Amino acid sequence: MHIGRALALGVAAGFFGGLLGVGGGLIMVPGMVLVMGFAQHRAHATSLAVIIAAAAAATTRLAFEHRVDWDTAGFLVVGAIVGAYAGARLLGVLSDVWLARAFVMLVLAAAIRLALEGPAGDGTLEASSGLDVGPLGIVGLFVIGLTAGSAAALLGIGGGIVFVPALVTIFGFEQHLAQGTSLAVIVPTAVVATVVHGRAGRVEWGTAGLLAVGGLAGGFAGAQAALALDAPVLRRMFAGLLVVVAVRMLREARSTAASRASPSR
């Protein structure tokens, strides 16, 4: 039964991540906690190990269709690694409640922008052309990576919900290309995080292996499904995902604020 649940959860999370370019942690973590009885911290750590496999499978499928901009991914990775380190250092200094509230506003703004993006945003950057940017554009990509990495460390979210809308709305990426590039960045970022968690003994490697088998199949299938959808449809699906994430984060921020205020009553 444990094997069946692990494989099914891996497939579901991998498919979701491959379809929308986010890695699958939004499905993996609650599934591990609620279905498999994992503690929250161990679920986060083990999920990252599985995301490596799921995101790699999805990236491979999208790369075959030239839906990954490797140069852009390289600039984003550098920023994401620096941001993750900085976010981890700032975690005990900044108010996570206000950080979550501020990030919710950014996520909602990105969702609205994606949902309202007109036909001109459906393919202004061809998948095979790559991104030709000057020094200012490179700095912009680094800042996006920095923001995503910091958010992942501070708020426990995946970088894909930052990478994809930023690439589409700021740099004019076609939706499939944005998602493929996002997944390519997620792989090395998850590797770094998994190494840290693994050394700390937080990763359940046996369960991670089972989940990864499902994640490989699900990630590949999710990427295949994404390629079959038109960019406007995929973009609006991603906008819906951002709204769900924003609502969940806002509820958690309110719950945290209420719990901190209750002892003084």
mmCIF file of C-alpha atoms in Angstrom:
data_model
loop_
_atom_site.group_PDB
_atom_site.id
_atom_site.type_symbol
_atom_site.label_atom_id
_atom_site.label_comp_id
_atom_site.label_asym_id
_atom_site.label_seq_id
_atom_site.Cartn_x
_atom_site.Cartn_y
_atom_site.Cartn_z
ATOM 1 C CA MET A 1 0.000 0.000 0.000
ATOM 2 C CA HIS A 2 2.834 2.373 0.874
ATOM 3 C CA ILE A 3 4.494 1.649 -2.475
ATOM 4 C CA GLY A 4 1.250 2.228 -4.382
ATOM 5 C CA ARG A 5 0.564 5.530 -2.630
ATOM 6 C CA ALA A 6 4.111 6.727 -3.213
ATOM 7 C CA LEU A 7 4.049 5.892 -6.921
ATOM 8 C CA ALA A 8 0.616 7.486 -7.413
ATOM 9 C CA LEU A 9 1.607 10.649 -5.554
ATOM 10 C CA GLY A 10 4.836 10.875 -7.564
ATOM 11 C CA VAL A 11 2.928 10.594 -10.843
ATOM 12 C CA ALA A 12 0.361 13.221 -9.804
ATOM 13 C CA ALA A 13 2.944 15.709 -8.550
ATOM 14 C CA GLY A 14 5.237 15.151 -11.541
ATOM 15 C CA PHE A 15 2.376 15.612 -13.997
ATOM 16 C CA PHE A 16 1.265 18.830 -12.297
ATOM 17 C CA GLY A 17 4.803 20.187 -12.229
ATOM 18 C CA GLY A 18 5.518 19.248 -15.840
ATOM 19 C CA LEU A 19 2.216 20.705 -17.026
ATOM 20 C CA LEU A 20 2.722 24.117 -15.410
ATOM 21 C CA GLY A 21 6.502 24.339 -15.022
ATOM 22 C CA VAL A 22 6.567 24.524 -11.220
ATOM 23 C CA GLY A 23 8.259 21.313 -10.102
ATOM 24 C CA GLY A 24 5.325 19.655 -8.317
ATOM 25 C CA GLY A 25 6.014 20.548 -4.683
ATOM 26 C CA LEU A 26 2.563 22.121 -4.311
ATOM 27 C CA ILE A 27 1.118 18.617 -4.723
ATOM 28 C CA MET A 28 3.979 16.587 -3.279
ATOM 29 C CA VAL A 29 4.307 18.240 0.146
ATOM 30 C CA PRO A 30 0.630 18.204 1.232
ATOM 31 C CA GLY A 31 0.282 14.702 -0.208
ATOM 32 C CA MET A 32 3.207 13.423 1.832
ATOM 33 C CA VAL A 33 1.875 15.059 4.995
ATOM 34 C CA LEU A 34 -1.812 14.160 4.648
ATOM 35 C CA VAL A 35 -1.632 10.820 2.813
ATOM 36 C CA MET A 36 1.698 9.359 3.906
ATOM 37 C CA GLY A 37 1.939 10.828 7.425
ATOM 38 C CA PHE A 38 5.207 12.724 6.997
ATOM 39 C CA ALA A 39 6.244 15.513 9.354
ATOM 40 C CA GLN A 40 6.219 18.894 7.598
ATOM 41 C CA HIS A 41 9.974 19.533 7.544
ATOM 42 C CA ARG A 42 10.793 16.002 6.385
ATOM 43 C CA ALA A 43 8.126 16.263 3.678
ATOM 44 C CA HIS A 44 9.679 19.480 2.332
ATOM 45 C CA ALA A 45 13.170 17.961 2.259
ATOM 46 C CA THR A 46 12.106 14.685 0.640
ATOM 47 C CA SER A 47 9.913 16.530 -1.870
ATOM 48 C CA LEU A 48 12.911 18.487 -3.137
ATOM 49 C CA ALA A 49 14.760 15.239 -3.842
ATOM 50 C CA VAL A 50 11.819 13.988 -5.898
ATOM 51 C CA ILE A 51 11.449 17.284 -7.765
ATOM 52 C CA ILE A 52 14.924 16.720 -9.246
ATOM 53 C CA ALA A 53 13.638 13.664 -11.101
ATOM 54 C CA ALA A 54 10.239 15.078 -12.073
ATOM 55 C CA ALA A 55 11.618 18.419 -13.294
ATOM 56 C CA ALA A 56 14.467 16.718 -15.164
ATOM 57 C CA ALA A 57 12.016 14.467 -17.032
ATOM 58 C CA ALA A 58 9.789 17.412 -17.950
ATOM 59 C CA THR A 59 12.787 19.524 -18.989
ATOM 60 C CA THR A 60 14.063 16.733 -21.238
ATOM 61 C CA ARG A 61 10.735 16.483 -23.061
ATOM 62 C CA LEU A 62 10.437 20.247 -23.516
ATOM 63 C CA ALA A 63 14.080 20.534 -24.588
ATOM 64 C CA PHE A 64 13.409 18.141 -27.475
ATOM 65 C CA GLU A 65 10.891 20.704 -28.743
ATOM 66 C CA HIS A 66 13.352 23.594 -28.191
ATOM 67 C CA ARG A 67 11.268 24.975 -25.327
ATOM 68 C CA VAL A 68 14.206 25.691 -23.024
ATOM 69 C CA ASP A 69 16.385 28.800 -23.256
ATOM 70 C CA TRP A 70 19.621 27.559 -21.704
ATOM 71 C CA ASP A 71 21.370 30.946 -21.615
ATOM 72 C CA THR A 72 18.483 32.492 -19.705
ATOM 73 C CA ALA A 73 18.354 29.483 -17.382
ATOM 74 C CA GLY A 74 22.031 29.991 -16.549
ATOM 75 C CA PHE A 75 21.522 33.600 -15.454
ATOM 76 C CA LEU A 76 18.449 32.636 -13.421
ATOM 77 C CA VAL A 77 20.289 29.787 -11.675
ATOM 78 C CA VAL A 78 23.037 32.104 -10.428
ATOM 79 C CA GLY A 79 20.474 34.494 -8.950
ATOM 80 C CA ALA A 80 18.388 31.673 -7.488
ATOM 81 C CA ILE A 81 21.338 30.135 -5.648
ATOM 82 C CA VAL A 82 22.398 33.496 -4.210
ATOM 83 C CA GLY A 83 18.795 34.286 -3.294
ATOM 84 C CA ALA A 84 18.251 30.959 -1.566
ATOM 85 C CA TYR A 85 21.349 31.497 0.559
ATOM 86 C CA ALA A 86 20.361 35.082 1.407
ATOM 87 C CA GLY A 87 16.781 34.068 2.156
ATOM 88 C CA ALA A 88 17.927 31.357 4.533
ATOM 89 C CA ARG A 89 20.102 33.871 6.379
ATOM 90 C CA LEU A 90 17.257 36.410 6.597
ATOM 91 C CA LEU A 91 14.651 33.902 7.715
ATOM 92 C CA GLY A 92 15.161 34.653 11.400
ATOM 93 C CA VAL A 93 15.364 38.429 10.925
ATOM 94 C CA LEU A 94 12.379 39.448 8.812
ATOM 95 C CA SER A 95 8.701 39.041 9.672
ATOM 96 C CA ASP A 96 7.421 36.063 7.717
ATOM 97 C CA VAL A 97 3.822 37.310 8.111
ATOM 98 C CA TRP A 98 4.477 40.603 6.334
ATOM 99 C CA LEU A 99 6.711 38.885 3.799
ATOM 100 C CA ALA A 100 3.888 36.491 2.959
ATOM 101 C CA ARG A 101 1.383 39.339 2.635
ATOM 102 C CA ALA A 102 3.666 41.317 0.355
ATOM 103 C CA PHE A 103 4.359 38.274 -1.773
ATOM 104 C CA VAL A 104 0.638 37.516 -2.062
ATOM 105 C CA MET A 105 0.132 40.948 -3.633
ATOM 106 C CA LEU A 106 2.920 40.288 -6.136
ATOM 107 C CA VAL A 107 1.508 36.854 -6.995
ATOM 108 C CA LEU A 108 -2.004 38.250 -7.532
ATOM 109 C CA ALA A 109 -0.651 41.048 -9.714
ATOM 110 C CA ALA A 110 1.224 38.483 -11.817
ATOM 111 C CA ALA A 111 -1.911 36.320 -12.094
ATOM 112 C CA ILE A 112 -3.980 39.266 -13.348
ATOM 113 C CA ARG A 113 -1.272 40.233 -15.824
ATOM 114 C CA LEU A 114 -1.059 36.685 -17.170
ATOM 115 C CA ALA A 115 -4.842 36.274 -17.411
ATOM 116 C CA LEU A 116 -5.262 39.566 -19.291
ATOM 117 C CA GLU A 117 -2.255 39.141 -21.591
ATOM 118 C CA GLY A 118 -3.452 39.684 -25.145
ATOM 119 C CA PRO A 119 -2.589 37.837 -28.346
ATOM 120 C CA ALA A 120 0.628 39.840 -28.655
ATOM 121 C CA GLY A 121 1.998 37.955 -25.684
ATOM 122 C CA ASP A 122 1.321 34.527 -27.129
ATOM 123 C CA GLY A 123 4.638 34.132 -28.878
ATOM 124 C CA THR A 124 6.642 37.338 -29.085
ATOM 125 C CA LEU A 125 9.784 35.295 -28.458
ATOM 126 C CA GLU A 126 10.094 32.252 -30.666
ATOM 127 C CA ALA A 127 11.187 29.099 -28.882
ATOM 128 C CA SER A 128 14.166 28.548 -31.141
ATOM 129 C CA SER A 129 15.519 32.102 -31.074
ATOM 130 C CA GLY A 130 16.712 32.451 -27.491
ATOM 131 C CA LEU A 131 16.783 35.695 -25.575
ATOM 132 C CA ASP A 132 19.082 38.453 -26.791
ATOM 133 C CA VAL A 133 19.599 40.882 -23.905
ATOM 134 C CA GLY A 134 22.188 43.437 -22.975
ATOM 135 C CA PRO A 135 23.758 44.035 -19.573
ATOM 136 C CA LEU A 136 20.512 45.482 -18.183
ATOM 137 C CA GLY A 137 18.583 42.384 -19.216
ATOM 138 C CA ILE A 138 21.156 40.121 -17.611
ATOM 139 C CA VAL A 139 20.834 42.096 -14.380
ATOM 140 C CA GLY A 140 17.055 41.721 -14.644
ATOM 141 C CA LEU A 141 17.322 37.950 -14.993
ATOM 142 C CA PHE A 142 19.667 37.799 -12.019
ATOM 143 C CA VAL A 143 17.169 39.807 -9.935
ATOM 144 C CA ILE A 144 14.329 37.469 -10.944
ATOM 145 C CA GLY A 145 16.422 34.480 -9.893
ATOM 146 C CA LEU A 146 17.351 36.267 -6.677
ATOM 147 C CA THR A 147 13.671 36.936 -5.921
ATOM 148 C CA ALA A 148 12.636 33.360 -6.654
ATOM 149 C CA GLY A 149 15.447 31.877 -4.590
ATOM 150 C CA SER A 150 14.740 34.180 -1.657
ATOM 151 C CA ALA A 151 11.019 33.414 -1.811
ATOM 152 C CA ALA A 152 11.708 29.694 -1.874
ATOM 153 C CA ALA A 153 13.904 29.929 1.228
ATOM 154 C CA LEU A 154 11.741 32.403 3.126
ATOM 155 C CA LEU A 155 8.251 31.205 2.228
ATOM 156 C CA GLY A 156 8.730 27.571 1.243
ATOM 157 C CA ILE A 157 7.407 27.967 -2.310
ATOM 158 C CA GLY A 158 8.730 26.787 -5.633
ATOM 159 C CA GLY A 159 10.648 29.175 -7.874
ATOM 160 C CA GLY A 160 8.412 28.385 -10.838
ATOM 161 C CA ILE A 161 5.626 30.677 -9.661
ATOM 162 C CA VAL A 162 8.135 33.545 -9.914
ATOM 163 C CA PHE A 163 10.110 32.451 -12.991
ATOM 164 C CA VAL A 164 7.196 31.760 -15.336
ATOM 165 C CA PRO A 165 5.127 34.968 -14.952
ATOM 166 C CA ALA A 166 8.283 37.109 -14.919
ATOM 167 C CA LEU A 167 9.600 35.575 -18.144
ATOM 168 C CA VAL A 168 6.212 35.890 -19.864
ATOM 169 C CA THR A 169 5.214 39.386 -18.752
ATOM 170 C CA ILE A 170 8.604 41.107 -18.518
ATOM 171 C CA PHE A 171 10.727 39.395 -21.164
ATOM 172 C CA GLY A 172 7.956 38.383 -23.577
ATOM 173 C CA PHE A 173 8.592 34.637 -23.474
ATOM 174 C CA GLU A 174 6.104 32.299 -25.084
ATOM 175 C CA GLN A 175 4.381 30.328 -22.292
ATOM 176 C CA HIS A 176 5.859 26.928 -23.164
ATOM 177 C CA LEU A 177 9.350 28.399 -23.404
ATOM 178 C CA ALA A 178 8.940 30.129 -20.035
ATOM 179 C CA GLN A 179 7.838 26.897 -18.369
ATOM 180 C CA GLY A 180 10.612 24.823 -19.928
ATOM 181 C CA THR A 181 13.227 27.358 -18.852
ATOM 182 C CA SER A 182 11.730 27.467 -15.356
ATOM 183 C CA LEU A 183 11.956 23.684 -15.016
ATOM 184 C CA ALA A 184 15.562 23.724 -16.203
ATOM 185 C CA VAL A 185 16.409 26.165 -13.405
ATOM 186 C CA ILE A 186 14.466 24.191 -10.801
ATOM 187 C CA VAL A 187 16.614 21.065 -11.338
ATOM 188 C CA PRO A 188 20.002 22.427 -10.135
ATOM 189 C CA THR A 189 18.323 24.554 -7.459
ATOM 190 C CA ALA A 190 16.607 21.447 -6.056
ATOM 191 C CA VAL A 191 19.901 19.539 -6.224
ATOM 192 C CA VAL A 192 21.634 22.139 -4.040
ATOM 193 C CA ALA A 193 18.768 22.186 -1.543
ATOM 194 C CA THR A 194 18.613 18.367 -1.440
ATOM 195 C CA VAL A 195 22.332 18.105 -0.691
ATOM 196 C CA VAL A 196 21.921 20.461 2.267
ATOM 197 C CA HIS A 197 18.867 18.612 3.587
ATOM 198 C CA GLY A 198 20.453 15.231 2.962
ATOM 199 C CA ARG A 199 23.523 16.112 5.010
ATOM 200 C CA ALA A 200 21.216 17.199 7.808
ATOM 201 C CA GLY A 201 19.428 13.817 7.722
ATOM 202 C CA ARG A 202 16.037 15.207 6.701
ATOM 203 C CA VAL A 203 15.514 13.197 3.492
ATOM 204 C CA GLU A 204 13.712 9.832 3.508
ATOM 205 C CA TRP A 205 15.703 8.334 0.645
ATOM 206 C CA GLY A 206 13.708 5.107 0.340
ATOM 207 C CA THR A 207 10.398 6.921 -0.067
ATOM 208 C CA ALA A 208 12.051 9.533 -2.270
ATOM 209 C CA GLY A 209 13.143 6.766 -4.641
ATOM 210 C CA LEU A 210 9.595 5.447 -4.993
ATOM 211 C CA LEU A 211 8.167 8.929 -5.461
ATOM 212 C CA ALA A 212 10.863 9.716 -8.036
ATOM 213 C CA VAL A 213 9.872 6.723 -10.184
ATOM 214 C CA GLY A 214 6.349 8.107 -10.375
ATOM 215 C CA GLY A 215 7.688 11.631 -10.746
ATOM 216 C CA LEU A 216 9.745 10.702 -13.801
ATOM 217 C CA ALA A 217 6.696 9.300 -15.579
ATOM 218 C CA GLY A 218 4.406 12.093 -14.414
ATOM 219 C CA GLY A 219 6.849 14.870 -15.301
ATOM 220 C CA PHE A 220 7.347 13.558 -18.831
ATOM 221 C CA ALA A 221 3.585 13.115 -19.313
ATOM 222 C CA GLY A 222 2.843 16.568 -17.891
ATOM 223 C CA ALA A 223 5.299 18.200 -20.289
ATOM 224 C CA GLN A 224 3.731 16.278 -23.181
ATOM 225 C CA ALA A 225 0.286 17.528 -22.130
ATOM 226 C CA ALA A 226 1.597 21.098 -21.898
ATOM 227 C CA LEU A 227 2.904 20.905 -25.469
ATOM 228 C CA ALA A 228 -0.554 19.824 -26.626
ATOM 229 C CA LEU A 229 -2.215 22.916 -25.135
ATOM 230 C CA ASP A 230 -2.288 26.345 -26.753
ATOM 231 C CA ALA A 231 -0.214 29.025 -25.015
ATOM 232 C CA PRO A 232 -3.220 31.203 -23.998
ATOM 233 C CA VAL A 233 -4.933 28.214 -22.357
ATOM 234 C CA LEU A 234 -1.761 27.208 -20.545
ATOM 235 C CA ARG A 235 -1.132 30.781 -19.444
ATOM 236 C CA ARG A 236 -4.601 31.142 -17.927
ATOM 237 C CA MET A 237 -4.215 27.798 -16.169
ATOM 238 C CA PHE A 238 -1.019 29.118 -14.636
ATOM 239 C CA ALA A 239 -2.809 32.323 -13.611
ATOM 240 C CA GLY A 240 -5.370 30.172 -11.807
ATOM 241 C CA LEU A 241 -2.565 28.339 -10.019
ATOM 242 C CA LEU A 242 -1.138 31.669 -8.829
ATOM 243 C CA VAL A 243 -4.519 32.659 -7.368
ATOM 244 C CA VAL A 244 -4.753 29.353 -5.465
ATOM 245 C CA VAL A 245 -1.211 29.808 -4.118
ATOM 246 C CA ALA A 246 -1.963 33.415 -3.095
ATOM 247 C CA VAL A 247 -5.137 32.456 -1.223
ATOM 248 C CA ARG A 248 -3.351 29.623 0.580
ATOM 249 C CA MET A 249 -0.436 31.862 1.565
ATOM 250 C CA LEU A 250 -2.777 34.592 2.781
ATOM 251 C CA ARG A 251 -4.659 32.123 4.984
ATOM 252 C CA GLU A 252 -1.428 30.815 6.456
ATOM 253 C CA ALA A 253 -0.223 34.376 7.121
ATOM 254 C CA ARG A 254 -3.457 35.227 8.939
ATOM 255 C CA SER A 255 -3.302 32.008 10.931
ATOM 256 C CA THR A 256 0.292 32.728 11.942
ATOM 257 C CA ALA A 257 -0.566 36.289 12.950
ATOM 258 C CA ALA A 258 -3.543 35.089 15.014
ATOM 259 C CA SER A 259 -1.483 32.434 16.810
ATOM 260 C CA ARG A 260 1.181 34.979 17.709
ATOM 261 C CA ALA A 261 -1.381 37.442 19.023
ATOM 262 C CA SER A 262 -3.371 34.938 21.113
ATOM 263 C CA PRO A 263 -0.964 34.672 24.098
ATOM 264 C CA SER A 264 -1.314 38.405 24.798
ATOM 265 C CA ARG A 265 -5.075 38.250 25.035
#
